[in-house]
mmCIF file of C-alpha atoms in Angstrom:
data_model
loop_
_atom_site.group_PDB
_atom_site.id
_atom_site.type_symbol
_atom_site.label_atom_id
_atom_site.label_comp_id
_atom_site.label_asym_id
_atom_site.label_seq_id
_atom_site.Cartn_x
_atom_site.Cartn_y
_atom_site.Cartn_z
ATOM 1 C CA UNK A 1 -47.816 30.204 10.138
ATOM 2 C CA UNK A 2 -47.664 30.530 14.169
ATOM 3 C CA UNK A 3 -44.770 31.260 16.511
ATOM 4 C CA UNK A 4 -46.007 29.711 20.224
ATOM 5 C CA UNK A 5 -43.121 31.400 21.599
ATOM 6 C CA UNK A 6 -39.779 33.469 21.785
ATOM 7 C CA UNK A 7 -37.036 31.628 23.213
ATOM 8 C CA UNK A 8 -33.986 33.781 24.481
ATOM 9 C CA UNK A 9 -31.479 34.196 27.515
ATOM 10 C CA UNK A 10 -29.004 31.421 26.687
ATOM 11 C CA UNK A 11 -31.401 29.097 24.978
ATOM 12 C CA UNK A 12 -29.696 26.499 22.657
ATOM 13 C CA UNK A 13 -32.680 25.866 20.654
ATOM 14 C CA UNK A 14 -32.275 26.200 16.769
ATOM 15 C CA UNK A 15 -34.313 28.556 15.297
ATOM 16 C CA UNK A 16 -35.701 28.209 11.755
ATOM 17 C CA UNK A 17 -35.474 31.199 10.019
ATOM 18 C CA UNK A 18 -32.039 31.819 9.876
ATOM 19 C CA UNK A 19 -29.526 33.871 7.671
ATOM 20 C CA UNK A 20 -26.169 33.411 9.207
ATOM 21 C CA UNK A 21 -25.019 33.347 13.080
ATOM 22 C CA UNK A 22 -25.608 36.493 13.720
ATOM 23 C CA UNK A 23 -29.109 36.773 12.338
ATOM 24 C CA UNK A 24 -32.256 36.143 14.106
ATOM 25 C CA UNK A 25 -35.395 36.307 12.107
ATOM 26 C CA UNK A 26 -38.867 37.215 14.098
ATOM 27 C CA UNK A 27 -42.391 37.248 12.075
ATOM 28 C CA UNK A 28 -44.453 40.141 13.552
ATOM 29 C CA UNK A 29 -47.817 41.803 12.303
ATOM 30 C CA UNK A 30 -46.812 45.103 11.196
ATOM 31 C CA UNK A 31 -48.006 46.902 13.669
ATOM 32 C CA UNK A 32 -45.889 45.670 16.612
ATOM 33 C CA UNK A 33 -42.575 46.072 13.848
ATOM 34 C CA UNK A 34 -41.496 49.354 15.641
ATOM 35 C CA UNK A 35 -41.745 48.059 19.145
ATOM 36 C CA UNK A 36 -40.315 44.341 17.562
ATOM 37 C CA UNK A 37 -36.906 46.571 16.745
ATOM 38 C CA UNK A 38 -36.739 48.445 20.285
ATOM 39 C CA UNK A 39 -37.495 44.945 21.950
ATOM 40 C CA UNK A 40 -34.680 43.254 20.219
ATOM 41 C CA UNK A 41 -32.199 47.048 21.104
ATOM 42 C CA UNK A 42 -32.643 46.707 24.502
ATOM 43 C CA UNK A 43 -32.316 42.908 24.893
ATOM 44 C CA UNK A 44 -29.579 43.256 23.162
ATOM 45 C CA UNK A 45 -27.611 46.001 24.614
ATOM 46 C CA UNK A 46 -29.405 45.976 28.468
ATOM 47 C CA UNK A 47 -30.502 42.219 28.880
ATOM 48 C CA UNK A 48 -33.754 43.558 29.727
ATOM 49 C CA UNK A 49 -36.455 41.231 27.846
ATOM 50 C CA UNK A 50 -39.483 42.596 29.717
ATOM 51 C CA UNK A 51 -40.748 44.199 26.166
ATOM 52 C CA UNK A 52 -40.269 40.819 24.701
ATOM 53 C CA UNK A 53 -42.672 39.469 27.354
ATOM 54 C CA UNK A 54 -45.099 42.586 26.435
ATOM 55 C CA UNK A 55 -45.091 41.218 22.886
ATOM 56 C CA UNK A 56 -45.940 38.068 23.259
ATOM 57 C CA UNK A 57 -49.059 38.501 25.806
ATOM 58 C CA UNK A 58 -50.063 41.089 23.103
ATOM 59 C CA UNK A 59 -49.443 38.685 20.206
ATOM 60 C CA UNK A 60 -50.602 35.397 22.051
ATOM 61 C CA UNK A 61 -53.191 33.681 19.850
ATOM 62 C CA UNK A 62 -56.395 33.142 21.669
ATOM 63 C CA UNK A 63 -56.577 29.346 21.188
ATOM 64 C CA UNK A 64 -57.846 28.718 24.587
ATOM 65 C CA UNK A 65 -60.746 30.643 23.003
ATOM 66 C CA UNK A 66 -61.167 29.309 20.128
ATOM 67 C CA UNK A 67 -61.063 25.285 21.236
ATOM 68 C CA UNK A 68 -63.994 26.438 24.562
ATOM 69 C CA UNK A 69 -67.155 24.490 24.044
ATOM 70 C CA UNK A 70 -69.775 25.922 21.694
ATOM 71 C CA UNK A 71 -70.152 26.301 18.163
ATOM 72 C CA UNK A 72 -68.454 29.122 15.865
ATOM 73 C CA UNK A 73 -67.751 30.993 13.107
ATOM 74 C CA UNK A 74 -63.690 32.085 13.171
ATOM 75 C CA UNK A 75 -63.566 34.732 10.166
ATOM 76 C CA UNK A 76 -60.556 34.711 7.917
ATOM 77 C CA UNK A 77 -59.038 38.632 8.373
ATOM 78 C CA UNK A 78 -60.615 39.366 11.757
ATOM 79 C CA UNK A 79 -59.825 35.947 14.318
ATOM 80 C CA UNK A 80 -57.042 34.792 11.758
ATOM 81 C CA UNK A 81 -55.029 35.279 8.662
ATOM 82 C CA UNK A 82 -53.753 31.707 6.858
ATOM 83 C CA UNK A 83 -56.145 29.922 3.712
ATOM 84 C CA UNK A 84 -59.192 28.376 6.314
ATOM 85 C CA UNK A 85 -57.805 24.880 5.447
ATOM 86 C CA UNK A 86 -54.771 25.602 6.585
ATOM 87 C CA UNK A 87 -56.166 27.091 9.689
ATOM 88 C CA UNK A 88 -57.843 24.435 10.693
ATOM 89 C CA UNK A 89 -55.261 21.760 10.425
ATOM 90 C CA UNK A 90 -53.815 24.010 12.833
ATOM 91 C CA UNK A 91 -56.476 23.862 15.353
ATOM 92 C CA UNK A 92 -56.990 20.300 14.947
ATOM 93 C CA UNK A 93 -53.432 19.633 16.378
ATOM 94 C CA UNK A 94 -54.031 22.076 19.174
ATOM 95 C CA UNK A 95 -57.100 20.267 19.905
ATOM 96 C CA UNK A 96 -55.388 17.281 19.814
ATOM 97 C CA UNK A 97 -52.777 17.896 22.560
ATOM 98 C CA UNK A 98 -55.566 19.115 24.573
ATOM 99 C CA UNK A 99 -57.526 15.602 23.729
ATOM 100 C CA UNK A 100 -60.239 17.482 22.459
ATOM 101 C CA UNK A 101 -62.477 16.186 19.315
ATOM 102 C CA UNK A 102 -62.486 19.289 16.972
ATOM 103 C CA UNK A 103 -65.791 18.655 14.572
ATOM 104 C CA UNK A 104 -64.589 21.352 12.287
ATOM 105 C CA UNK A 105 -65.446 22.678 8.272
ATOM 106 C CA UNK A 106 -63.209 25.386 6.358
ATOM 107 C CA UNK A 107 -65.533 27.426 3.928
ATOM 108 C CA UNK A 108 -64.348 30.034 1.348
ATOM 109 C CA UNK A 109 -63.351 32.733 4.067
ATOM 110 C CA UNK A 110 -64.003 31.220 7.323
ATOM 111 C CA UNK A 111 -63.576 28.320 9.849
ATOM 112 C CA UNK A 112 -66.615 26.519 11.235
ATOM 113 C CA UNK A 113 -65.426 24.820 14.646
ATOM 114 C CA UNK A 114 -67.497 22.426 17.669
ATOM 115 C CA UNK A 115 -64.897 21.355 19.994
ATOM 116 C CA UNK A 116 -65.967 18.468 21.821
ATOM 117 C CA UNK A 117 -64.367 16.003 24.696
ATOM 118 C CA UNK A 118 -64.404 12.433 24.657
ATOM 119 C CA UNK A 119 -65.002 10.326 27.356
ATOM 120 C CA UNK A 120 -61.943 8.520 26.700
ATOM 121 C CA UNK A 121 -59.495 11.569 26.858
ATOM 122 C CA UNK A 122 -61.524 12.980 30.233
ATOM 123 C CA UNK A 123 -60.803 9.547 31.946
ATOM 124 C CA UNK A 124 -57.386 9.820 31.027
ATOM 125 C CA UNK A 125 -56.986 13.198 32.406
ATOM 126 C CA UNK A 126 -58.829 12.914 35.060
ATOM 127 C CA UNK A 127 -57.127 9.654 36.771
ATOM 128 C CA UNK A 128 -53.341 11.307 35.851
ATOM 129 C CA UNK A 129 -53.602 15.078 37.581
ATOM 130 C CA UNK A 130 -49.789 15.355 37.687
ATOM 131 C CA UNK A 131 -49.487 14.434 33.593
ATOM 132 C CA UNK A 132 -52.494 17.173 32.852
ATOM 133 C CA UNK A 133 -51.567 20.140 35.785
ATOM 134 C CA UNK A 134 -54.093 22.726 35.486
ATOM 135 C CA UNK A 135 -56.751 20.548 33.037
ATOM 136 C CA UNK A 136 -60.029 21.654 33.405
ATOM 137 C CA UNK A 137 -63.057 19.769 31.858
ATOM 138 C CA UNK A 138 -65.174 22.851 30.269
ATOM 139 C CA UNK A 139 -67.299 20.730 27.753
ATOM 140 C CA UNK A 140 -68.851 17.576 28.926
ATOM 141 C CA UNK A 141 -71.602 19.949 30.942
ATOM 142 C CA UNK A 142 -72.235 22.602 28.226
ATOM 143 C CA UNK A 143 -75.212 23.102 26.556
ATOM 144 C CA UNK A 144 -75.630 25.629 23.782
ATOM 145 C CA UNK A 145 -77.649 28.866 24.475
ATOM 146 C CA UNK A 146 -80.743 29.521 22.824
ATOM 147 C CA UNK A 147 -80.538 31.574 19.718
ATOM 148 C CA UNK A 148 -77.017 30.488 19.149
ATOM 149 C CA UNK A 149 -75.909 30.436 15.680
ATOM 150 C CA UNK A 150 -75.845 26.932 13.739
ATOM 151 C CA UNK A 151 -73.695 25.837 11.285
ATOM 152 C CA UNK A 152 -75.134 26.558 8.082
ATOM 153 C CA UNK A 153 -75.242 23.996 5.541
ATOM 154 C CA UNK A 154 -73.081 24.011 2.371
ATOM 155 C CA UNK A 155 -74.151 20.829 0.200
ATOM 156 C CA UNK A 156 -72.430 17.417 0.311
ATOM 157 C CA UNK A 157 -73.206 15.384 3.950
ATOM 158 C CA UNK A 158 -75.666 16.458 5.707
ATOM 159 C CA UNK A 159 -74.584 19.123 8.646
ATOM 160 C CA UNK A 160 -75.318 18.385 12.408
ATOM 161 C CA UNK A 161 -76.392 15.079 12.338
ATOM 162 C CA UNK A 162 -74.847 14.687 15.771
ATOM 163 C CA UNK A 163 -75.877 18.327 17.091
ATOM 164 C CA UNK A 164 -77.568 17.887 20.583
ATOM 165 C CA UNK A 165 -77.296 14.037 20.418
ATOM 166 C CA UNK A 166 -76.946 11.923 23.773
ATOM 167 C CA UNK A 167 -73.287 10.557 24.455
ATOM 168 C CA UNK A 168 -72.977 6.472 24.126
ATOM 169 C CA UNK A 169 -73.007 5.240 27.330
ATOM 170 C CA UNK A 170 -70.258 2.359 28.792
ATOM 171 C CA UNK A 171 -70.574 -0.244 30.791
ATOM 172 C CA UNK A 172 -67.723 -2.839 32.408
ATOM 173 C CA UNK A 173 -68.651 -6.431 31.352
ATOM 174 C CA UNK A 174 -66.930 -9.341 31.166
ATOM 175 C CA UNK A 175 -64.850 -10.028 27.685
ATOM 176 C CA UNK A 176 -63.875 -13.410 26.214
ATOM 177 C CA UNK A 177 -60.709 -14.191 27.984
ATOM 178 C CA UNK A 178 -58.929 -16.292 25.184
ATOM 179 C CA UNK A 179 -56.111 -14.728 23.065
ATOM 180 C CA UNK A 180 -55.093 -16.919 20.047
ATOM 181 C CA UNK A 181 -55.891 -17.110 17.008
ATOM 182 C CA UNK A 182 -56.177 -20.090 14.912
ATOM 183 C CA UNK A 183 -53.453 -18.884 12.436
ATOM 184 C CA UNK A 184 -50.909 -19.387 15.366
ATOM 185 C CA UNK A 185 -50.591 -15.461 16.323
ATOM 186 C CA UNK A 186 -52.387 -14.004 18.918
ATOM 187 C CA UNK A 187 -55.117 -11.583 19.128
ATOM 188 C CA UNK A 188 -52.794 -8.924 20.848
ATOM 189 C CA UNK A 189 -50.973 -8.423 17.932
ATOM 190 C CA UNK A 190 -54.220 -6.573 16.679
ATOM 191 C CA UNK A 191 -53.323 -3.725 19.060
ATOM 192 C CA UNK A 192 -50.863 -1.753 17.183
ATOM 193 C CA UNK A 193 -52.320 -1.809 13.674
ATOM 194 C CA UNK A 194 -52.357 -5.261 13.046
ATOM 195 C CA UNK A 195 -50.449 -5.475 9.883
ATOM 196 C CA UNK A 196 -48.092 -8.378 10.827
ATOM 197 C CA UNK A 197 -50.800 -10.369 11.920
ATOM 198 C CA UNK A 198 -53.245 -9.828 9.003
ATOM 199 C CA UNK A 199 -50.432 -10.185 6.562
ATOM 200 C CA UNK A 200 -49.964 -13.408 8.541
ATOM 201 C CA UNK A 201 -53.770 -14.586 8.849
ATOM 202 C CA UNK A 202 -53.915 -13.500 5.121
ATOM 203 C CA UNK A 203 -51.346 -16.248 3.912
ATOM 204 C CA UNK A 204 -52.443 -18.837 6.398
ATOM 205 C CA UNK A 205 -55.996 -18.759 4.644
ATOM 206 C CA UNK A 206 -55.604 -18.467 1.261
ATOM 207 C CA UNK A 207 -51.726 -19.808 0.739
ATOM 208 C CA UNK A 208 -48.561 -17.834 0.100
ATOM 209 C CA UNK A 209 -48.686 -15.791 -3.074
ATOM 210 C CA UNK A 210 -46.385 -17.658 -5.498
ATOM 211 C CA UNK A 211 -43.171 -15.410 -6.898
ATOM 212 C CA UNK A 212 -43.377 -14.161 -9.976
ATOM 213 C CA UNK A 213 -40.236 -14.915 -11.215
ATOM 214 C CA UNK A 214 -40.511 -19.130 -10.181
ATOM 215 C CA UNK A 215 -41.643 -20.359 -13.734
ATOM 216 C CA UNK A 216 -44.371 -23.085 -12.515
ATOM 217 C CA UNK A 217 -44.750 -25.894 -14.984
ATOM 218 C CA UNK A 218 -47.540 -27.511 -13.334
ATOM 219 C CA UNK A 219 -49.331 -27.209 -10.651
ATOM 220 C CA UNK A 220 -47.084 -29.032 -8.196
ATOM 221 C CA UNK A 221 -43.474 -28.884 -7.783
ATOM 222 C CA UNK A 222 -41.084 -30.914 -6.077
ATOM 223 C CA UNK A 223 -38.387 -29.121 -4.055
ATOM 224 C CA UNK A 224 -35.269 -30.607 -3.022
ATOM 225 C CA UNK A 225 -31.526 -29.865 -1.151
ATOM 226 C CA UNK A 226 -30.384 -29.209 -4.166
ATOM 227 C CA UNK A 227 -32.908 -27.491 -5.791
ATOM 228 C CA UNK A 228 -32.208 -23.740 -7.037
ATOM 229 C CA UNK A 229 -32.265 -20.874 -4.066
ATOM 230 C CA UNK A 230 -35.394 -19.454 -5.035
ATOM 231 C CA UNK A 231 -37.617 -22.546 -4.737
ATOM 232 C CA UNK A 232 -35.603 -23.562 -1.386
ATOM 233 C CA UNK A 233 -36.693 -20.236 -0.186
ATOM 234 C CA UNK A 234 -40.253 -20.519 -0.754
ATOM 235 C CA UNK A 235 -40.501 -23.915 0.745
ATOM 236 C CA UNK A 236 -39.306 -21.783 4.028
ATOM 237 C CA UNK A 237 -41.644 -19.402 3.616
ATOM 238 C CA UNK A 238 -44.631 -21.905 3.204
ATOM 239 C CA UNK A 239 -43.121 -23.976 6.505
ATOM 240 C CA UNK A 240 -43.758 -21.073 8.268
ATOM 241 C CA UNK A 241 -47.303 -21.273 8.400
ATOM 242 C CA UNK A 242 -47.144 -24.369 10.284
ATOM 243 C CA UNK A 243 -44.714 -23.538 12.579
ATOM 244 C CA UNK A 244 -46.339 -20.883 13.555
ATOM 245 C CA UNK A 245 -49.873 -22.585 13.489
ATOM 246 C CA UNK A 246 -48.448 -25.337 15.677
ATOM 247 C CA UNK A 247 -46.172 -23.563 17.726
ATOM 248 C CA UNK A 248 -42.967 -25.602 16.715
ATOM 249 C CA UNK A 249 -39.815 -24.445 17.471
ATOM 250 C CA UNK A 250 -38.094 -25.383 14.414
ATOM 251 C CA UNK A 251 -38.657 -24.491 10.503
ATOM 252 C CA UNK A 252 -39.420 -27.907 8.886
ATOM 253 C CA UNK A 253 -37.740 -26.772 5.896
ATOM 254 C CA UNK A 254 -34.105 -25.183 6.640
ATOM 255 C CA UNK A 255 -32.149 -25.853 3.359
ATOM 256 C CA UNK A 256 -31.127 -22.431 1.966
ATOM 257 C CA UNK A 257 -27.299 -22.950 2.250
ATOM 258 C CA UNK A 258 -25.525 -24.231 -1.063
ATOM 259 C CA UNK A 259 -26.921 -27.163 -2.985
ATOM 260 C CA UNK A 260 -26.570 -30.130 -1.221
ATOM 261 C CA UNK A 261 -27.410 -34.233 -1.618
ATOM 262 C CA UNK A 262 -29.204 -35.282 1.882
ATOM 263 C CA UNK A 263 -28.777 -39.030 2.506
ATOM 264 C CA UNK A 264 -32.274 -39.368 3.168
ATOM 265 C CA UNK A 265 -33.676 -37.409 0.229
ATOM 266 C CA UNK A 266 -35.406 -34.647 1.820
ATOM 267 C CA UNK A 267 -37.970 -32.809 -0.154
ATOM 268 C CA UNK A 268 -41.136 -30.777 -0.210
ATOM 269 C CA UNK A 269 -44.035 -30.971 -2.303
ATOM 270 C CA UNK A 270 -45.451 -27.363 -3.169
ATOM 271 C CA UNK A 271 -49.156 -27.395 -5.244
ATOM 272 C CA UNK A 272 -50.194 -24.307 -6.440
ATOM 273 C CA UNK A 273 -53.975 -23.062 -6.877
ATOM 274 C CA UNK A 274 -54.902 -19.351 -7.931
ATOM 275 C CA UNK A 275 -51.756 -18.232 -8.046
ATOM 276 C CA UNK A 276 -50.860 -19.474 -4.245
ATOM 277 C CA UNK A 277 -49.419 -22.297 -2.383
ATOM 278 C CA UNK A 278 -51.942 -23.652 -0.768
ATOM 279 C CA UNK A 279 -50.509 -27.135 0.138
ATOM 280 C CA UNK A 280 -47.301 -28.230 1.602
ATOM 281 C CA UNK A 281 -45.844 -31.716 2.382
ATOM 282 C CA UNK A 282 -42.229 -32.545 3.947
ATOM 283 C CA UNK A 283 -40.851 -35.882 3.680
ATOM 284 C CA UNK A 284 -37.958 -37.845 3.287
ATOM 285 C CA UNK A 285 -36.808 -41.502 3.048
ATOM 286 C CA UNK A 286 -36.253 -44.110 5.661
ATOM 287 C CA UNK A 287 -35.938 -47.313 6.573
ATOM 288 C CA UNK A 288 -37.107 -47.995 10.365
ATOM 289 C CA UNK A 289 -41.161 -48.610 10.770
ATOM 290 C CA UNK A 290 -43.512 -50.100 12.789
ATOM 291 C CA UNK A 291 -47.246 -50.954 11.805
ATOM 292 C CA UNK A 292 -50.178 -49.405 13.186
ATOM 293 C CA UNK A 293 -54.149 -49.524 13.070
ATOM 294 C CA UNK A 294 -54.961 -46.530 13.722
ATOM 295 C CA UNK A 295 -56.687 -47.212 16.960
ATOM 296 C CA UNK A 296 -56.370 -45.116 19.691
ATOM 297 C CA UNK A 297 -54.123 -46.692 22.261
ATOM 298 C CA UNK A 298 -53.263 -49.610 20.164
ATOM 299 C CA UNK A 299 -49.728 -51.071 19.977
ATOM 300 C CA UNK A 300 -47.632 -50.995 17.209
ATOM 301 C CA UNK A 301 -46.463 -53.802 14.821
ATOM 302 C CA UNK A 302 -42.851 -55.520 14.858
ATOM 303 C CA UNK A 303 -40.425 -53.436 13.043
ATOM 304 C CA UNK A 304 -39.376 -53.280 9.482
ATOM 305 C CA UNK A 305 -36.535 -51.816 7.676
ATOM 306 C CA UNK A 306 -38.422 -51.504 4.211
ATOM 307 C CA UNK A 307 -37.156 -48.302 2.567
ATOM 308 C CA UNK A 308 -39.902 -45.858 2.778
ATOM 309 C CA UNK A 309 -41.326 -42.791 1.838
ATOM 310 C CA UNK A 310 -41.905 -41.155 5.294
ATOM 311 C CA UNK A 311 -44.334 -38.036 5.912
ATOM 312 C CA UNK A 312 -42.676 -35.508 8.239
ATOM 313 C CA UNK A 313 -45.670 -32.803 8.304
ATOM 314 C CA UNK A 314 -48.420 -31.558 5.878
ATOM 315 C CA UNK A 315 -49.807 -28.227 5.504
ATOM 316 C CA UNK A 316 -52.858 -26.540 3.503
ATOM 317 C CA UNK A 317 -54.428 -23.210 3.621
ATOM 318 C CA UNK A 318 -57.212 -22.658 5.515
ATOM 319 C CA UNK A 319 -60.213 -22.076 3.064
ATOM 320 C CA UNK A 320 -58.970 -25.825 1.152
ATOM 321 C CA UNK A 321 -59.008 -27.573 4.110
ATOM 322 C CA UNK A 322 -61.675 -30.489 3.943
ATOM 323 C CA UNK A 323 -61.446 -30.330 0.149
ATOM 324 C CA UNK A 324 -58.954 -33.558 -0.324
ATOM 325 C CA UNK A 325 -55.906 -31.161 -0.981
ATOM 326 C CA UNK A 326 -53.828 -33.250 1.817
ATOM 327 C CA UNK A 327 -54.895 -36.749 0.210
ATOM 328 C CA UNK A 328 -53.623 -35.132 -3.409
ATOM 329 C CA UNK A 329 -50.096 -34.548 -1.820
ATOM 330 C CA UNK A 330 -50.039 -37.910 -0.087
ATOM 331 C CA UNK A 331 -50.768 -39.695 -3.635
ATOM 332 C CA UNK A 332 -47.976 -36.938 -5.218
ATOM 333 C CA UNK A 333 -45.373 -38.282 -2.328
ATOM 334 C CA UNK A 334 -46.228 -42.316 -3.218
ATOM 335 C CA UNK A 335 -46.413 -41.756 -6.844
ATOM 336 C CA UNK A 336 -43.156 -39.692 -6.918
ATOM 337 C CA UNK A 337 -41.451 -42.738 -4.987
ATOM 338 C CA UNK A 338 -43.598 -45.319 -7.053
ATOM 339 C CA UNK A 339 -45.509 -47.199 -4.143
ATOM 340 C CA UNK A 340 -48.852 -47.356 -2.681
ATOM 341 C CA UNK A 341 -50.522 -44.752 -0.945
ATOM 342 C CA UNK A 342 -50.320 -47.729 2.131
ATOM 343 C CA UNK A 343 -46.528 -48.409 1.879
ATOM 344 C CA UNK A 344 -46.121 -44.278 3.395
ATOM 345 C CA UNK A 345 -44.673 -43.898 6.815
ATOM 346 C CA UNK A 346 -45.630 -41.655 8.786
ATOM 347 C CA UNK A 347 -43.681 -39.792 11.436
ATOM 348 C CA UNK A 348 -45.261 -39.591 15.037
ATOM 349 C CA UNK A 349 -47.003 -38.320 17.131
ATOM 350 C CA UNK A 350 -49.643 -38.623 14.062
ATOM 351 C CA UNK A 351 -52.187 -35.198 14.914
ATOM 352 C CA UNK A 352 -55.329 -35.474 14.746
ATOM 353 C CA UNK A 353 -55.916 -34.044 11.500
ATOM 354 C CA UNK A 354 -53.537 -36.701 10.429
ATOM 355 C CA UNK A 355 -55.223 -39.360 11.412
ATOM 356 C CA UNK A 356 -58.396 -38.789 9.563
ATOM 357 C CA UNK A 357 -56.225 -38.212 6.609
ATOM 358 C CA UNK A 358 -54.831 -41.522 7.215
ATOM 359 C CA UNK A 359 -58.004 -43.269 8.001
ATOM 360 C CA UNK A 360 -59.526 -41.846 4.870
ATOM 361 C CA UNK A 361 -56.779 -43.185 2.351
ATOM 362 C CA UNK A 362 -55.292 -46.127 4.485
ATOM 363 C CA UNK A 363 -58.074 -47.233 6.360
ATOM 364 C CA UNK A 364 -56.507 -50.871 7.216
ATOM 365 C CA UNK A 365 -53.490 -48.853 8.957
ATOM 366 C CA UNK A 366 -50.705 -47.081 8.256
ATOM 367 C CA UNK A 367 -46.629 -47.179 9.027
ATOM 368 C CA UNK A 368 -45.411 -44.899 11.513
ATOM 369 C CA UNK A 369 -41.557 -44.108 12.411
#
């Protein structure tokens, strides 16, 4: 336990040993008790606070000592009283406002400490003066003296396996300039931690981790308007991924009101592998189409009013990409309507991902709308 320092003269500060208004509670070693009492007396009765100043140069810890470059010993009973553990959680956050590196070991009755300075914190002190007033760099220069004492070893690691080694050096160079990442986020949002974006990146690889309490009767389920909340909400969740992949600006799935009957049938297809939804289509029914050969640049057919089955956007995790998981939802979507795979429209512009689909299980052409 440490006091840094005696507030008084109007100060508003709480203190934290307290036992009523009228109590002030001050931790001294016993030996400054008797001058602690006539301190507080004359305060008290003269304003005078001179002896409190007296006390607390005389009871000032030396940490200014104790974090200067070099390796030591800091005995419990002579430098400092607290378990050694404790101790030196203490000096590591005084090291750490200082931006000092404290490469430290608590033994049975003592502190082992090598305060060190990183080229990172120096820069940063060194380019803001006004932040840092009266920062001095006293490590990167200083060399041990010969015949100074070395940290013994104690089993576990092995000790000083970075004693007297040469600082990594840096260089500028020229980094890759782009910023997104193929799961739609960017690579900034590694900065802080990450977690939203690897939570992200996670799901858009291997599929949204399917809710434990959706009973799944097989391994694809189709999802309507007026399906319960639960599987509405997961279709959301899995739209997501492409939205965000794709940069859309709108959910393809947004029906988590009260169950309702859509004119054109709006549904998704969900299909489940390893316990995640790996593959997601959204379609619905119309009846306004045009024929198409899947050339690039090619017109389309006349129109046709055919009721159909038409594709609004498919989805699949990363890692099953390539592995026909796209062409297994397209034959779900014709099968569930009962026409051919070839009778599917398609909604446009068709990606490019699309179009090999397409070409792959319609290759005389498809209908787009």
């Amino acid at each position: 336990m440490g006091i840094d320092r005696i507030r008084y003269d109007g100060s508003s500060d709480t203190f934290s040993w307290t036992r009523g208004p009228e109590w002030i509670s001050l931790f001294v070693p016993f030996r400054h008790v008797e001058a602690t009492v006539e301190a507080l007396r004359v305060a008290e009765l003269n304003h005078d606070y001179g002896m409190f100043q007296t006390l607390a140069d005389e009871m000032a810890l030396p940490v200014a000592d104790w974090l200067a470059p070099g390796e030591r010993e800091l005995i419990r009973g002579v430098d400092f009283i607290p378990p050694p553990r404790t101790f030196l959680r203490f000096l590591r956050g005084k090291a750490k406002q200082q931006g000092v590196r404290l490469n430290g070991r608590a033994t049975a009755g003592s502190v082992w400490i090598r305060p060190t300075l990183s080229p990172v914190e120096k820069q940063l002190r060194e380019e803001d003066p006004q932040r840092y007033p009266g920062w001095k760099d006293r490590w990167s220069e200083f060399e041990e003296p010969d015949g100074a004492r070395m940290r013994p070893w104690v089993g576990g690691q092995d000790q000083e396996l970075s004693y007297g080694a040469i600082r990594v050096a840096f260089r500028e160079v020229t980094t890759p300039t782009t910023s997104s990442c193929p799961c739609g986020m960017t690579l900034q949002d590694l900065v802080d931690g990450g977690n939203e974006h690897a939570t992200h990146h996670t799901a858009w690889t291997f599929g949204i981790r399917a809710p434990k309490n959706l009973e799944w009767h097989s391994d694809l389920v189709i999802v309507t308007a007026q399906s319960p909340i639960s599987w509405r909400r997961l279709a959301n969740r899995v739209a997501r991924m492409p939205q965000k992949e794709e940069h859309y600006d709108f959910n393809s799935w947004t029906h988590l009101g009260e169950p309702e009957e859509t004119s054109d049938n709006v549904r998704a297809y969900l299909l489940k592998v390893n316990g995640h939804v790996i593959g997601y289509l959204a379609a619905h029914d119309t009846a306004e189409h045009r024929r198409w050969d899947l050339v690039d640049g090619s017109r389309y057919g006349d129109e046709d009013v055919t009721l159909r089955p038409r594709i609004i956007l498919i989805w699949v995790a990363d890692i099953y990409r390539s592995q026909r998981v796209g062409a297994t939802l397209v034959h779900a979507l014709a099968d569930d309507f009962g026409c051919q795979v070839a009778d599917i429209s398609w909604s446009t512009p068709v990606s490019d991902a699309g179009r090999r689909l397409a070409r792959r299980i319609s290759p005389e052409g498809i209908w787009v709308s």
